[in-house]
mmCIF file of C-alpha atoms and ligand atoms in Angstrom:
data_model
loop_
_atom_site.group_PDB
_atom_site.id
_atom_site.type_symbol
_atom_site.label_atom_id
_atom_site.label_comp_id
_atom_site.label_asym_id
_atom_site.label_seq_id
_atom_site.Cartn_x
_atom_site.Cartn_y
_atom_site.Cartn_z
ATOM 1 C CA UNK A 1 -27.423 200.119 -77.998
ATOM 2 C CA UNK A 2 -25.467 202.685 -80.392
ATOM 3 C CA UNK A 3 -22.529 201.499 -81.568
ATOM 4 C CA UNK A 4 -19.665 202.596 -79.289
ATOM 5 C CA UNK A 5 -22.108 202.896 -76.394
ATOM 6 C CA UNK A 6 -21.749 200.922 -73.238
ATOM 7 C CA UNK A 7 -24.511 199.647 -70.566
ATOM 8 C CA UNK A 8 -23.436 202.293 -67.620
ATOM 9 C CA UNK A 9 -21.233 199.841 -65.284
ATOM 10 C CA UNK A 10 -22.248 198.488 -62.490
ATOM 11 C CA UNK A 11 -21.025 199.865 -59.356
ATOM 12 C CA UNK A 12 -18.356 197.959 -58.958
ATOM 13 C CA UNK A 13 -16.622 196.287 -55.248
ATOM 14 C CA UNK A 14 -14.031 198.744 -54.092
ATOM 15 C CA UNK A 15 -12.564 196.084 -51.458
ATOM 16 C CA UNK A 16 -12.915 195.911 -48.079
ATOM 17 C CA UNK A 17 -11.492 198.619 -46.928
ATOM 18 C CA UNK A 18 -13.973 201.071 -48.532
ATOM 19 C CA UNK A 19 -16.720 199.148 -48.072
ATOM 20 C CA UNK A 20 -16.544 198.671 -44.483
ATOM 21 C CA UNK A 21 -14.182 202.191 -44.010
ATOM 22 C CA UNK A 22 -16.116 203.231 -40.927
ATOM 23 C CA UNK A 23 -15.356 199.909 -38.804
ATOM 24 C CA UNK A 24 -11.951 200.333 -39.546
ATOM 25 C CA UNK A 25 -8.936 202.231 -38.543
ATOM 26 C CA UNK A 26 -7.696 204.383 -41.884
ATOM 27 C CA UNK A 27 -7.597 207.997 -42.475
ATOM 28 C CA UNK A 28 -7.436 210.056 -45.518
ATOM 29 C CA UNK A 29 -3.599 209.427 -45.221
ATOM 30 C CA UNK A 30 -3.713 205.767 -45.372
ATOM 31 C CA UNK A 31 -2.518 204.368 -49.036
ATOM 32 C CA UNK A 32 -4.843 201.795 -50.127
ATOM 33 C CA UNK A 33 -2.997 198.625 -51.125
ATOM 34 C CA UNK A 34 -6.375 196.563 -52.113
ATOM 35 C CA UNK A 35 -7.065 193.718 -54.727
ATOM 36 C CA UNK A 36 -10.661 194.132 -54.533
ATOM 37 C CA UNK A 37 -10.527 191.389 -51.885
ATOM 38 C CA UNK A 38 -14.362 190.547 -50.242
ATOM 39 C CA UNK A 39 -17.623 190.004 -51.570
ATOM 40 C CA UNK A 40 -17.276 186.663 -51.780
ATOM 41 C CA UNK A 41 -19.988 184.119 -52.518
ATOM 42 C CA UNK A 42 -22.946 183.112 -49.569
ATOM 43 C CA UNK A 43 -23.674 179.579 -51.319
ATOM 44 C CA UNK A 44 -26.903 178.398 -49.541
ATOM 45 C CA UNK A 45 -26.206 174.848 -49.287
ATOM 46 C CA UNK A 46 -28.832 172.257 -51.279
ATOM 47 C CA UNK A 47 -27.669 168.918 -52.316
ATOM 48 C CA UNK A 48 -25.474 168.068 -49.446
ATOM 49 C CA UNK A 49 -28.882 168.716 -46.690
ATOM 50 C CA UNK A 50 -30.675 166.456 -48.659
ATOM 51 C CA UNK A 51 -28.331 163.530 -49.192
ATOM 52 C CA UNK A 52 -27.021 164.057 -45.045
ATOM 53 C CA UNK A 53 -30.798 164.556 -44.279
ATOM 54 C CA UNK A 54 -29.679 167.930 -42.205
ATOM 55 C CA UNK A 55 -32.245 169.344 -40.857
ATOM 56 C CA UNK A 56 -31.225 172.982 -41.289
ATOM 57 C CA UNK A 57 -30.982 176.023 -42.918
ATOM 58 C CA UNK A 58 -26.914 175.820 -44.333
ATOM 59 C CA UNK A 59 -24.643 178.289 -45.933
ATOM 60 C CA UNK A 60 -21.354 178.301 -47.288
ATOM 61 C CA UNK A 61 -19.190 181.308 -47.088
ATOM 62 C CA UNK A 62 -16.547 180.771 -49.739
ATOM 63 C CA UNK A 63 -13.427 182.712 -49.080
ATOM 64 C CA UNK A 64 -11.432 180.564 -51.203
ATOM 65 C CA UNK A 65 -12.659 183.097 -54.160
ATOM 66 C CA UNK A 66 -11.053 186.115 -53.047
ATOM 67 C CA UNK A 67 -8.235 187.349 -54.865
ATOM 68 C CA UNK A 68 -5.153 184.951 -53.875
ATOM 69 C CA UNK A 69 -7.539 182.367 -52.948
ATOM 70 C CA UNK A 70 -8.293 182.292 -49.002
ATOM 71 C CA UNK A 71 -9.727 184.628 -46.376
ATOM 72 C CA UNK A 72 -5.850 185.943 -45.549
ATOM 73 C CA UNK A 73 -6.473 188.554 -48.205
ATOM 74 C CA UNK A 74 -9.248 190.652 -46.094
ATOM 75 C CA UNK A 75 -6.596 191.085 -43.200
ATOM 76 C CA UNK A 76 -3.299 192.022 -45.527
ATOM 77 C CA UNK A 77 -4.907 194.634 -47.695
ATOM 78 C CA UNK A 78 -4.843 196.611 -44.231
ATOM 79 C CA UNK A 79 -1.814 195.207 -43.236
ATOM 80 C CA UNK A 80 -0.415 196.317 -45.906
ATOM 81 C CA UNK A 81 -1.968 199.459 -46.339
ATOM 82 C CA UNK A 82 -1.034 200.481 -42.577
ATOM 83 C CA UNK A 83 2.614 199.195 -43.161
ATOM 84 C CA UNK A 84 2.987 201.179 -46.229
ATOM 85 C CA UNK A 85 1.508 204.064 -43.968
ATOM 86 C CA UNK A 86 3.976 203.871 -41.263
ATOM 87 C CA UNK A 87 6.848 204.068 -44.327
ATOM 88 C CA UNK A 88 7.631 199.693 -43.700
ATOM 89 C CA UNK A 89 9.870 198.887 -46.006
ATOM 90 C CA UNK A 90 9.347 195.270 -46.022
ATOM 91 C CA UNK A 91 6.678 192.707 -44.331
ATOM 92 C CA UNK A 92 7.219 189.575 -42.799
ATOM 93 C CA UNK A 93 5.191 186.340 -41.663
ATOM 94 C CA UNK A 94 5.604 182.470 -40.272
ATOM 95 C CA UNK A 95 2.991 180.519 -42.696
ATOM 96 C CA UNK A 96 0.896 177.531 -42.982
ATOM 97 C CA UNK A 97 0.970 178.994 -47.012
ATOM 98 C CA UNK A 98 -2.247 180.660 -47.406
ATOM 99 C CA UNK A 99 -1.058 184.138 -45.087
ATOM 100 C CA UNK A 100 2.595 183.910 -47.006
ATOM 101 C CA UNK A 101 0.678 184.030 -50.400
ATOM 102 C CA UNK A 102 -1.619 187.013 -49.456
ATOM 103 C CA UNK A 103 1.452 188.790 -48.362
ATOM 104 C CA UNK A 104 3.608 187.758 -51.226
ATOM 105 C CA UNK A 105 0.855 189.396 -53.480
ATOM 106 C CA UNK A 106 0.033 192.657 -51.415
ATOM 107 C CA UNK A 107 3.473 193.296 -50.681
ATOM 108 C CA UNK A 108 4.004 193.497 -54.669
ATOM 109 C CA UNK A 109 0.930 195.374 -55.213
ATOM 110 C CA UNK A 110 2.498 197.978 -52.819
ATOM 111 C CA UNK A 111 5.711 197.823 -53.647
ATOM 112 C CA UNK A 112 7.560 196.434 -50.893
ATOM 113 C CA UNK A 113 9.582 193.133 -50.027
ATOM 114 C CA UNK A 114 7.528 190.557 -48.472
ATOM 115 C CA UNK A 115 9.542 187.812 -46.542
ATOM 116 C CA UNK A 116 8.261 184.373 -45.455
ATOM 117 C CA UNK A 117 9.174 181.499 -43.094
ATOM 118 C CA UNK A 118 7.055 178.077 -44.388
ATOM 119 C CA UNK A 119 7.456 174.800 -42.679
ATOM 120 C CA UNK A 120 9.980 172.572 -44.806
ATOM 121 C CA UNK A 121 7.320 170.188 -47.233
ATOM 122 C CA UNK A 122 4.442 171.061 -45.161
ATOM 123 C CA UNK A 123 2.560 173.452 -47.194
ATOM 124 C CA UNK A 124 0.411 173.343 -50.621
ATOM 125 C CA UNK A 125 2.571 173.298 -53.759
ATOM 126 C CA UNK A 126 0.178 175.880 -54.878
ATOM 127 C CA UNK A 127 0.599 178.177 -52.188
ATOM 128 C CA UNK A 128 4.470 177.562 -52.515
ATOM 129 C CA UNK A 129 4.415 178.719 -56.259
ATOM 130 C CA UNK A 130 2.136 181.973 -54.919
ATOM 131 C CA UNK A 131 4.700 183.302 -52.492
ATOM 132 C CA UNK A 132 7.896 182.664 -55.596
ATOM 133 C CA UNK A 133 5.760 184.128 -58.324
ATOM 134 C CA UNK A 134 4.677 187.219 -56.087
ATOM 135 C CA UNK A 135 8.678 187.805 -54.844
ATOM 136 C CA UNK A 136 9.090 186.846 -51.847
ATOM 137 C CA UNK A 137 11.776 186.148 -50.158
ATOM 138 C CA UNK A 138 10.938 182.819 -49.070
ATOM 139 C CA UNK A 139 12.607 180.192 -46.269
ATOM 140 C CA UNK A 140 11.411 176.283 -45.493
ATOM 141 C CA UNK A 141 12.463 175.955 -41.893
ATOM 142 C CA UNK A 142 13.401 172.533 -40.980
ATOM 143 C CA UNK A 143 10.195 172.954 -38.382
ATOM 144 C CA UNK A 144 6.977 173.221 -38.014
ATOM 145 C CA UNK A 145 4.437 176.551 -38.281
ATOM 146 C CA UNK A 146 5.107 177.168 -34.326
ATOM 147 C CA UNK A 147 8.842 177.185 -34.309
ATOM 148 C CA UNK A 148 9.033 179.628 -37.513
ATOM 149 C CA UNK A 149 6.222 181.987 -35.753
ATOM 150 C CA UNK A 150 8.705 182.025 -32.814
ATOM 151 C CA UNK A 151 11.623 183.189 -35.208
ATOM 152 C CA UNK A 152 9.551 185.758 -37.384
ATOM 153 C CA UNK A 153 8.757 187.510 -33.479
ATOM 154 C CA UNK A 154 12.392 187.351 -32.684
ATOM 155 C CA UNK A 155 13.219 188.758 -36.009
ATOM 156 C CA UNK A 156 11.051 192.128 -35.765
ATOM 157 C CA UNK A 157 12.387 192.703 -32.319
ATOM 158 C CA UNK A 158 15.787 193.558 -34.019
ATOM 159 C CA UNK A 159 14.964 194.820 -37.548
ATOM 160 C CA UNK A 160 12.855 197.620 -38.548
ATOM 161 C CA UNK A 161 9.944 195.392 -40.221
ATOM 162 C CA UNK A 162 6.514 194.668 -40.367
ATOM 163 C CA UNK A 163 5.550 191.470 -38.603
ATOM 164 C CA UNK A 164 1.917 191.207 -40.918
ATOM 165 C CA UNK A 165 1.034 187.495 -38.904
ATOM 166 C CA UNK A 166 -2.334 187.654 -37.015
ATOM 167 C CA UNK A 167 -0.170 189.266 -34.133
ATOM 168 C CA UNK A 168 -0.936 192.306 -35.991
ATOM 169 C CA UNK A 169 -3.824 193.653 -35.147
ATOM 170 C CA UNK A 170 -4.413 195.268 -38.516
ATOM 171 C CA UNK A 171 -5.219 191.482 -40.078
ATOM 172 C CA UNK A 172 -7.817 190.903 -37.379
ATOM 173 C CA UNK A 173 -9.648 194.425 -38.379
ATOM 174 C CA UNK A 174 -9.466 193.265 -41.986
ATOM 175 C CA UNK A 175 -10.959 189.854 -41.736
ATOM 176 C CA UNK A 176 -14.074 191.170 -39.553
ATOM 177 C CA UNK A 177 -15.408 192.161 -42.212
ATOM 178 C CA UNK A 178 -16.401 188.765 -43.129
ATOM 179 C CA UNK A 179 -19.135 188.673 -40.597
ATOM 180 C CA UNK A 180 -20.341 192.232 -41.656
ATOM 181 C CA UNK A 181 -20.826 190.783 -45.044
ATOM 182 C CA UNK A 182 -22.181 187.830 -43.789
ATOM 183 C CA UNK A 183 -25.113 189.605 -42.410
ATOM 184 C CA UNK A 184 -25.009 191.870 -45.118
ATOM 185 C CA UNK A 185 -25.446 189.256 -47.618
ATOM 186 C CA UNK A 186 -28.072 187.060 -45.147
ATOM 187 C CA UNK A 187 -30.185 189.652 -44.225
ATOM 188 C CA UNK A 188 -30.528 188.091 -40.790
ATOM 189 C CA UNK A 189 -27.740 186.777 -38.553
ATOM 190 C CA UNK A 190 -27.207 183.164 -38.800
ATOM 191 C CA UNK A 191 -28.108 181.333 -35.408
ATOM 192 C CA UNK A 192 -24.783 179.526 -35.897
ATOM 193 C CA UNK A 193 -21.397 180.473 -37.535
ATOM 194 C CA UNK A 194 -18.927 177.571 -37.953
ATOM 195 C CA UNK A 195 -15.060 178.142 -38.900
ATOM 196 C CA UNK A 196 -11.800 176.041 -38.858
ATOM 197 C CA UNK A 197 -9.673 177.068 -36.276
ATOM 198 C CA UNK A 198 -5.404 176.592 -36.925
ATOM 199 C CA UNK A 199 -3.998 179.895 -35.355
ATOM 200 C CA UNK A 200 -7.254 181.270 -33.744
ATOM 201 C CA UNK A 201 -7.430 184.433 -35.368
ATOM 202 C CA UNK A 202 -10.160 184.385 -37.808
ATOM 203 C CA UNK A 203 -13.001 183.112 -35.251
ATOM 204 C CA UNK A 204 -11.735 185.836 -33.097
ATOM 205 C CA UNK A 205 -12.152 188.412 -36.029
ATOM 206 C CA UNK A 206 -15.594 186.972 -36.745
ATOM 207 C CA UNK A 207 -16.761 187.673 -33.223
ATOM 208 C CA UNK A 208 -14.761 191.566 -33.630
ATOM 209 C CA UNK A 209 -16.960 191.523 -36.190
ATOM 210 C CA UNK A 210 -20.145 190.482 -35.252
ATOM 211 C CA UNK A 211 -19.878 192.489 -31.592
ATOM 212 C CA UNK A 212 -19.165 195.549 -33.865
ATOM 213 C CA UNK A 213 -22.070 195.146 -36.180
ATOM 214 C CA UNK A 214 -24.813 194.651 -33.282
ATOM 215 C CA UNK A 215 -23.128 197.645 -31.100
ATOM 216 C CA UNK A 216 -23.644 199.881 -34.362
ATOM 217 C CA UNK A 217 -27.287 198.570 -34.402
ATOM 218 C CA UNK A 218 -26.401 197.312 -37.973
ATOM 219 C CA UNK A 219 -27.918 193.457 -36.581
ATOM 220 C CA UNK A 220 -29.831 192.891 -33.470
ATOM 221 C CA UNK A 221 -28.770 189.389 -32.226
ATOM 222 C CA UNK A 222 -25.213 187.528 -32.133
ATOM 223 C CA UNK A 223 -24.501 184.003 -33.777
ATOM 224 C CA UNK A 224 -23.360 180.877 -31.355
ATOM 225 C CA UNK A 225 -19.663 180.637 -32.841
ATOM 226 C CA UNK A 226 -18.324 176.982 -33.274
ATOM 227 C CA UNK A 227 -14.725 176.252 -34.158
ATOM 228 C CA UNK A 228 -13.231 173.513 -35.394
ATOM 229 C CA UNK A 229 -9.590 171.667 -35.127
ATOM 230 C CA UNK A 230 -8.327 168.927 -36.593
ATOM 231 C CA UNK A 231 -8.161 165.798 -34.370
ATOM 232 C CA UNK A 232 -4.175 165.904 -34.231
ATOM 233 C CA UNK A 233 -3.843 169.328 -33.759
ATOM 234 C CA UNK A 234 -6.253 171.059 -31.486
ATOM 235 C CA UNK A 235 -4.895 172.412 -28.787
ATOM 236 C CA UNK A 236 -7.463 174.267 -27.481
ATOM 237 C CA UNK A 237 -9.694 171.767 -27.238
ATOM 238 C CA UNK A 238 -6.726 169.696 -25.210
ATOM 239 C CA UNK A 239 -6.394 172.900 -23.032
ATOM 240 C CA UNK A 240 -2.604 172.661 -23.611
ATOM 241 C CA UNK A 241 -0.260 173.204 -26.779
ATOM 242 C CA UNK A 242 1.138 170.479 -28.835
ATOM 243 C CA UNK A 243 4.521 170.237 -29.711
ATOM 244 C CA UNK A 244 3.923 167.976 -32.874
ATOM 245 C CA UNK A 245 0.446 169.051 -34.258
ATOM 246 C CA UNK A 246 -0.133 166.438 -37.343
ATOM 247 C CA UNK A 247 -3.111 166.636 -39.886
ATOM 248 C CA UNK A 248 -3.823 166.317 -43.725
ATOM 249 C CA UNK A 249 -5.309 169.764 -43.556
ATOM 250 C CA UNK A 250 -1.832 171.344 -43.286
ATOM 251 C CA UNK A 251 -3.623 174.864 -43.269
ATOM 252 C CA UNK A 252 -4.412 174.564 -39.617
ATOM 253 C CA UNK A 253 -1.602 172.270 -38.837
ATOM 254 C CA UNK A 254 -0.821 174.383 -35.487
ATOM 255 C CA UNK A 255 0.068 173.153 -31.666
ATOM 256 C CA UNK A 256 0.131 176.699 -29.912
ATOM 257 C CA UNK A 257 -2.083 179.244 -31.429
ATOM 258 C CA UNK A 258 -1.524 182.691 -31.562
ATOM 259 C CA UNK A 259 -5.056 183.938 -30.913
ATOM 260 C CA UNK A 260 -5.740 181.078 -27.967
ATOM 261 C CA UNK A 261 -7.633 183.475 -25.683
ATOM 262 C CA UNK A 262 -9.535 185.422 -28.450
ATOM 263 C CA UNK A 263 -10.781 181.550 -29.819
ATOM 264 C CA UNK A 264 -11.895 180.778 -26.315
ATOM 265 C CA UNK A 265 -13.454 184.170 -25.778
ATOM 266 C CA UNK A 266 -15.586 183.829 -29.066
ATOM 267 C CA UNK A 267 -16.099 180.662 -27.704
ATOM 268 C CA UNK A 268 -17.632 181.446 -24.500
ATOM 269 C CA UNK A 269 -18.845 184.759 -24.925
ATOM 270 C CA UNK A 270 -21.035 183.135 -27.615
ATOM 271 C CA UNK A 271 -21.998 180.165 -25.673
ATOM 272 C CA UNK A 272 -21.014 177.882 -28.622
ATOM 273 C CA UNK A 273 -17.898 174.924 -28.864
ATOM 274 C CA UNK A 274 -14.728 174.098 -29.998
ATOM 275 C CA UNK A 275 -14.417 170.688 -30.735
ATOM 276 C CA UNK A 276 -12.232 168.527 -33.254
ATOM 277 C CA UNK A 277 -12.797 166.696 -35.989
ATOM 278 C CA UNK A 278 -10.343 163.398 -37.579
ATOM 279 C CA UNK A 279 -8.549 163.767 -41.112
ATOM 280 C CA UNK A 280 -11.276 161.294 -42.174
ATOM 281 C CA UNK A 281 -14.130 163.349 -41.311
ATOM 282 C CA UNK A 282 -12.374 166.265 -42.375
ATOM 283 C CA UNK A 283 -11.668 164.464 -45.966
ATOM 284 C CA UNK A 284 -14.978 163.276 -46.363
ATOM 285 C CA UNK A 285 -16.686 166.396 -45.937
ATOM 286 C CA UNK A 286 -14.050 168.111 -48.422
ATOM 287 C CA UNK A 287 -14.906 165.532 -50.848
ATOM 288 C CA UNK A 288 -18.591 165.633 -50.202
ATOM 289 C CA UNK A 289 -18.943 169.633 -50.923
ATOM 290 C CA UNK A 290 -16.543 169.231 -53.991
ATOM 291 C CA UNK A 291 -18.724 166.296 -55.667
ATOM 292 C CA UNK A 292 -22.650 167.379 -54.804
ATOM 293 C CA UNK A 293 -22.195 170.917 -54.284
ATOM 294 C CA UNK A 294 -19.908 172.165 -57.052
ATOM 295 C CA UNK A 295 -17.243 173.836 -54.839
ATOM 296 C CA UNK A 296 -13.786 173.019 -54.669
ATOM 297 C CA UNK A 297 -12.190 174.136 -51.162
ATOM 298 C CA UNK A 298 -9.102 172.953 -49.464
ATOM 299 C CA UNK A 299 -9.146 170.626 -46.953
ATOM 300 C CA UNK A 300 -8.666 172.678 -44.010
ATOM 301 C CA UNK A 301 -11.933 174.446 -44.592
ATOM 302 C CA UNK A 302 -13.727 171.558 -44.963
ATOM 303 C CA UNK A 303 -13.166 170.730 -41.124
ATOM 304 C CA UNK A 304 -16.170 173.490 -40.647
ATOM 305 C CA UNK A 305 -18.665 170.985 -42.365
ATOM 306 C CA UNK A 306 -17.208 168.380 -40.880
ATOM 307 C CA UNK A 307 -17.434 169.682 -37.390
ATOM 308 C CA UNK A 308 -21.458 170.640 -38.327
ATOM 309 C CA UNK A 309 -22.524 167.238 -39.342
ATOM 310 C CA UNK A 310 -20.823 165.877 -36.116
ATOM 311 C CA UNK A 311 -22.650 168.305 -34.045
ATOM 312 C CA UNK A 312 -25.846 167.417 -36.037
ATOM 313 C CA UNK A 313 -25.444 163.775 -35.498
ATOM 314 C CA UNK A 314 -25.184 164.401 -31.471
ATOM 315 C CA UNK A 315 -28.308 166.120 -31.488
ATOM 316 C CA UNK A 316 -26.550 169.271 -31.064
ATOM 317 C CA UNK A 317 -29.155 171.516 -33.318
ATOM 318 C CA UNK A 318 -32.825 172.149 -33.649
ATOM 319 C CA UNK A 319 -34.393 171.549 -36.669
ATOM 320 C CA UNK A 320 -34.036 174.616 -39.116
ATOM 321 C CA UNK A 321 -31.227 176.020 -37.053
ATOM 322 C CA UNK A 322 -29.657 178.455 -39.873
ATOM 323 C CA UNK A 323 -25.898 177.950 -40.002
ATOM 324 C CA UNK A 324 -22.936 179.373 -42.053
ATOM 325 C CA UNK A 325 -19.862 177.352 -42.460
ATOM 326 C CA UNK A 326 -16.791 179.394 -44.122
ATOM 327 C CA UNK A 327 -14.713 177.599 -46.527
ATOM 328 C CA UNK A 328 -11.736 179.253 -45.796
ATOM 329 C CA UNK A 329 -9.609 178.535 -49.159
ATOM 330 C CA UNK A 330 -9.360 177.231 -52.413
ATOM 331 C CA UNK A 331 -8.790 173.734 -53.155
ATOM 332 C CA UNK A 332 -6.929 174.782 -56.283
ATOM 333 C CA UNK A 333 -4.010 175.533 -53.851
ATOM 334 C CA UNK A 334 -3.481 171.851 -52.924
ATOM 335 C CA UNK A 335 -4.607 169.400 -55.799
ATOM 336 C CA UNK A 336 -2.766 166.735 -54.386
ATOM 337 C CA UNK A 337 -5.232 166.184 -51.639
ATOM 338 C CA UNK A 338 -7.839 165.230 -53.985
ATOM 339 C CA UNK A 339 -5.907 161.909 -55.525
ATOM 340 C CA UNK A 340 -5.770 161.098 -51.876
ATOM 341 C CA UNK A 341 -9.703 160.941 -51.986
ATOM 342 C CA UNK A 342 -10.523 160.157 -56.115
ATOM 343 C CA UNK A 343 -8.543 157.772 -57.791
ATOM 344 C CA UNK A 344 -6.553 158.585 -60.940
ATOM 345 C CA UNK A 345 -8.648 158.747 -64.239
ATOM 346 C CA UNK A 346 -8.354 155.800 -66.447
ATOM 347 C CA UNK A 347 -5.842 156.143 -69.841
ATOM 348 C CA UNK A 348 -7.570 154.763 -73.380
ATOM 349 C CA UNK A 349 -6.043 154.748 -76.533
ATOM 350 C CA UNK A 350 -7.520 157.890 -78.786
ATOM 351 C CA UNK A 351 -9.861 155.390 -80.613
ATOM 352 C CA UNK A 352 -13.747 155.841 -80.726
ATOM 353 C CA UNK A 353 -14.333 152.048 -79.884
ATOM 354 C CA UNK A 354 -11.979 151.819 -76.903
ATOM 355 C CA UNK A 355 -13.247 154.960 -75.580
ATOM 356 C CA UNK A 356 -17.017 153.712 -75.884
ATOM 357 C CA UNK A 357 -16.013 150.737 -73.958
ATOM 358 C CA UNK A 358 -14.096 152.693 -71.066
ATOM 359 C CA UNK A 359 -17.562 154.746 -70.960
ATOM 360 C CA UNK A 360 -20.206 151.416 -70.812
ATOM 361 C CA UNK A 361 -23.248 152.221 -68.376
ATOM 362 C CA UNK A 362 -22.059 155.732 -68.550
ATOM 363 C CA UNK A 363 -22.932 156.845 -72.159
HETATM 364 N N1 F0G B 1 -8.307 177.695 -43.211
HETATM 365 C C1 F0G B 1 -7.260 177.975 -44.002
HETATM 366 C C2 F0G B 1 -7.386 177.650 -45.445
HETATM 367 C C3 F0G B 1 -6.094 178.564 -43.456
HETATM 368 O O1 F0G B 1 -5.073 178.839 -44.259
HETATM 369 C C4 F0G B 1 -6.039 178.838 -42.078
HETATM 370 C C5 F0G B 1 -4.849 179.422 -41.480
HETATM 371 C C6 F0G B 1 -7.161 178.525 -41.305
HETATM 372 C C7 F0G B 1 -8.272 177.960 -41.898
HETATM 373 C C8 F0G B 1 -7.218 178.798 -39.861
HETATM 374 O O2 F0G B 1 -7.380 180.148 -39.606
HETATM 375 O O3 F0G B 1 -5.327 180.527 -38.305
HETATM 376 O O4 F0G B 1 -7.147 182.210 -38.342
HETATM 377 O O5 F0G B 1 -7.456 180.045 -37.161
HETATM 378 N N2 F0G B 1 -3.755 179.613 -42.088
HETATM 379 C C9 F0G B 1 -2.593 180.333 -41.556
HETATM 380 C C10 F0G B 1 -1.553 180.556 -42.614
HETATM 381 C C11 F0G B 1 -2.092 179.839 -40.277
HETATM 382 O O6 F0G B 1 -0.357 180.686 -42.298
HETATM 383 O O7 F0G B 1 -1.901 180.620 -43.792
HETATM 384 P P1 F0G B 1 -6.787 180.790 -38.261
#
């Protein structure tokens, strides 16, 4: 190469919204807030099938690597773009943490207030310090996810501004596009797609997505959708809300869904289950992909592998059954989880000898 002289790039990700313009609702006039959100990693999944001895064909989606670290990002950047379309001053959501850190970082990337209601010591530090360092206006109601969803509907009844919660149809557009990549990225359509389920909406944007893809001929068969909720929150497999959901995975720590129906649609439509799965199971699977497959997800996400090797050990599956779990988020949001799984490294003195000793049958 002559000096000065670069490779030509490579065509470059332009986000999701031109990628995938022609499934969704822009024009010419819509201004594009994007952080180059999608394309995120299709793992196929190794170490973990042989040490479970699962018979099948697994992927991991990883959505924890898009921009703010979680799936949220694919709905806001349209969110976002359509708010700043219609002239919205200011956006505002009821968060578990990951949706009030994807709209704490859009909303400054177009240039508008973002304002969020988080349940009082119930979210991820991490996701905490995303919503303050991006702006936001940020409150800790003295309640739970539900409750501040309830105020943040009251609240755009009587002010002029942009409710961007999964109420908004513009965030379920967005995160279809995960299934078009999915396929995209498969090259066949997985016979199963597996997802935690908190406020419904992203397996009903999978299935948005999926329907779309096959009725543009794009893919010519439909997954079996299986969602997931954790044991002390899952109202939808209760068939009734509950007034104090409790889990470790505080991500989909949610009594009364938003997107109910569209879950149980994807659900049936699909012929596949929504089931629940205990903080234990749900911790051991987030520690299992972490340790023997390299990725580091937050707990909430982890509930999809959990919810696969319980179907697995029911007999639920035929051997070689291709699957795709999501990971939903990063589990650089919430390190604390992890010290409730690993215990604390040991301290030596910085002396060769002691440290050789702390590392006997290791070294
Ligand atoms: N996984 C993670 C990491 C989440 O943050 C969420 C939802 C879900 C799964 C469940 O997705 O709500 O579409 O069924 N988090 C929301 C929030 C509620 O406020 O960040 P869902």
């Amino acid at each position: 190469m002559e000096k000065g002289e670069c490779n030509s790039p490579k065509i470059s990700w332009r986000g999701i919204i031109e990628e995938y313009r022609e499934f969704l609702p822009v024009t010419d006039k819509t201004p594009i807030v994007t952080l180059k959100e999608g394309n995120t990693p299709l793992i196929k999944v190794l170490n973990l099938k042989e040490k479970l001895n699962l018979d099948l064909e697994l992927y991991f989606k990883f959505d924890g690597a898009n921009p703010t670290g979680s799936f949220k990002d694919r709905g806001m950047t349209l969110a976002l773009s359509k708010a700043m379309e219609a002239g919205s001053k200011a956006v505002i959501c009821a968060s578990t943490g990951n949706t009030s850190a994807s709209a704490a970082a859009y909303a400054a990337k177009g240039g508008i207030k973002a304002i969020v209601l988080i349940p009082e010591g119930k979210i991820a530090l991490g996701k905490l310090a995303q919503a303050l360092v991006h702006g936001a206006h940020v409150l800790q109601i003295k309640g739970n996810f539900d409750e501040a969803l309830s105020i943040v509907k009251a609240l755009v009844e009587r002010y002029p501004i942009t409710l961007v919660n999964s109420i908004n149809p513009f965030r379920l557009e967005g995160q279809k596009s995960a299934a078009f990549e999915v396929c995209d990225q498969l090259g066949f359509v997985p016979k199963y797609h597996a997802l935690p389920v908190g406020n419904a909406g992203n397996i009903t944007a999978y299935w948005k997505g999926y329907k779309e893809y096959n009725s543009a001929n794009r893919i010519s068969s439909l997954p079996v959708m299986l969602g997931f909720q954790a044991a002390g929150a899952a109202p939808i497999v209760l068939g009734k809300p509950i007034e104090k959901p409790e889990t470790v995975a505080t991500a989909i720590r949610i009594g009364n869904p938003a997107s109910w129906k569209g879950a149980v649609a994807a659900r049936d439509e699909s012929g596949g289950r929504i089931d629940a799965v205990t903080d234990g199971e749900i911790l051991n699977a987030y520690k299992l992909i972490a340790c023997i497959e390299g990725i580091f997800c937050e707990p909430a996400s982890a509930a999809s592998l959990a919810g696969v090797i319980k179907l697995y050990k029911e007999n639920y599956f035929r051997t070689g059954d291709s699957v795709v779990c999501t990971l939903t988020g990063s589990g650089l949001k919430d390190p604390d989880t992890v010290f409730k799984v690993i215990k604390e490294p040991v301290k030596v003195e910085a002396n060769i000898g002691k440290v050789e000793r702390a590392l006997e049958g290791i070294l």
